[in-house]
Amino acid sequence: MAQPIYILNGPNLNLLGLRQPEIYGRATLEDVAEDCASLAEELGMTIRFHQSNHEGQIIDWIHQARGEGAGVIINPGALTHTSIAILDALNAFDGPVIEVHISNIHKRESFRHHSYVSLRAEGVIAGCGVEGYLLALRRMKTLVAK
Ligand code: DHK
């Protein structure tokens, strides 16, 4: 069985579909998880899809991905802009990392323009809505095949 791709979601993403739909859309995180699972199956990949509002939990999942995971797709929510600890955890992971943002963070408030995770990510997808997760999964397929 191929090593799984970890798809990690940070704070407030459990409210996807409910909070600020004009920014984040109407799809729920459950919809995103289902779409990712279908595409992963089509691509012959397996995924571990998680969300937490707690920084430490996200770090623990990144540690779990060490040794077990082939790659990490991460939308750290607001922790993108603040968490050196998540950057450090990703730096301790050897496989490819793709950063996803549902909204275009560069079109929003200036405090969202900087991402610590971008210092580590092979690729960044922003402003493509929840489709960004599927684009990331397709890109991950290419990266893990290398
Ligand atoms: C999600 C969040 O919760 C924000 O804090 C980020 C990101 C942007 C997104 O677009 O997916 O700034």
mmCIF file of N, CA and C and ligand atoms in Angstrom, residues 11 19 24 75 77-78 81 101-103 105 108 112, ligand 1:
data_model
loop_
_atom_site.group_PDB
_atom_site.id
_atom_site.type_symbol
_atom_site.label_atom_id
_atom_site.label_comp_id
_atom_site.label_asym_id
_atom_site.label_seq_id
_atom_site.Cartn_x
_atom_site.Cartn_y
_atom_site.Cartn_z
ATOM 1 N N PRO A 11 -6.996 26.169 12.126
ATOM 2 C CA PRO A 11 -8.103 26.793 12.846
ATOM 3 C C PRO A 11 -9.204 27.367 11.965
ATOM 4 N N ARG A 19 -18.854 30.023 7.732
ATOM 5 C CA ARG A 19 -18.268 31.341 8.033
ATOM 6 C C ARG A 19 -17.890 32.065 6.730
ATOM 7 N N TYR A 24 -14.955 32.249 1.570
ATOM 8 C CA TYR A 24 -14.517 30.842 1.588
ATOM 9 C C TYR A 24 -15.458 29.882 0.851
ATOM 10 N N ASN A 75 -3.346 23.522 4.735
ATOM 11 C CA ASN A 75 -3.938 24.852 4.853
ATOM 12 C C ASN A 75 -3.935 25.182 6.348
ATOM 13 N N GLY A 77 -4.692 27.746 7.931
ATOM 14 C CA GLY A 77 -5.566 28.831 8.373
ATOM 15 C C GLY A 77 -4.704 30.011 8.812
ATOM 16 N N ALA A 78 -5.120 30.687 9.868
ATOM 17 C CA ALA A 78 -4.385 31.872 10.326
ATOM 18 C C ALA A 78 -2.990 31.536 10.857
ATOM 19 N N HIS A 81 0.317 32.591 9.053
ATOM 20 C CA HIS A 81 0.938 33.905 9.177
ATOM 21 C C HIS A 81 1.689 34.100 10.499
ATOM 22 N N HIS A 101 -4.433 27.786 0.164
ATOM 23 C CA HIS A 101 -5.345 28.767 0.763
ATOM 24 C C HIS A 101 -6.552 28.869 -0.142
ATOM 25 N N ILE A 102 -7.711 28.807 0.449
ATOM 26 C CA ILE A 102 -8.954 28.876 -0.327
ATOM 27 C C ILE A 102 -9.089 30.264 -0.951
ATOM 28 N N SER A 103 -8.817 31.272 -0.150
ATOM 29 C CA SER A 103 -8.899 32.654 -0.641
ATOM 30 C C SER A 103 -7.541 33.089 -1.189
ATOM 31 N N ILE A 105 -4.844 35.121 -0.513
ATOM 32 C CA ILE A 105 -4.351 35.865 0.662
ATOM 33 C C ILE A 105 -3.649 37.164 0.259
ATOM 34 N N ARG A 108 -5.961 40.238 0.150
ATOM 35 C CA ARG A 108 -6.636 40.549 1.411
ATOM 36 C C ARG A 108 -5.745 41.444 2.299
ATOM 37 N N ARG A 112 -2.056 39.058 6.036
ATOM 38 C CA ARG A 112 -2.185 37.716 5.445
ATOM 39 C C ARG A 112 -1.188 37.494 4.303
HETATM 40 C C1 DHK B 1 -7.884 30.499 5.821
HETATM 41 C C2 DHK B 1 -7.905 31.218 6.968
HETATM 42 O O1 DHK B 1 -8.602 30.802 8.014
HETATM 43 C C3 DHK B 1 -7.227 32.528 7.079
HETATM 44 O O2 DHK B 1 -6.798 32.798 8.389
HETATM 45 C C4 DHK B 1 -6.077 32.651 6.116
HETATM 46 C C5 DHK B 1 -7.002 30.853 4.695
HETATM 47 C C6 DHK B 1 -6.521 32.281 4.718
HETATM 48 C C7 DHK B 1 -7.619 30.423 3.368
HETATM 49 O O3 DHK B 1 -7.795 31.234 2.459
HETATM 50 O O4 DHK B 1 -7.889 29.223 3.218
HETATM 51 O O5 DHK B 1 -5.567 33.959 6.145
#
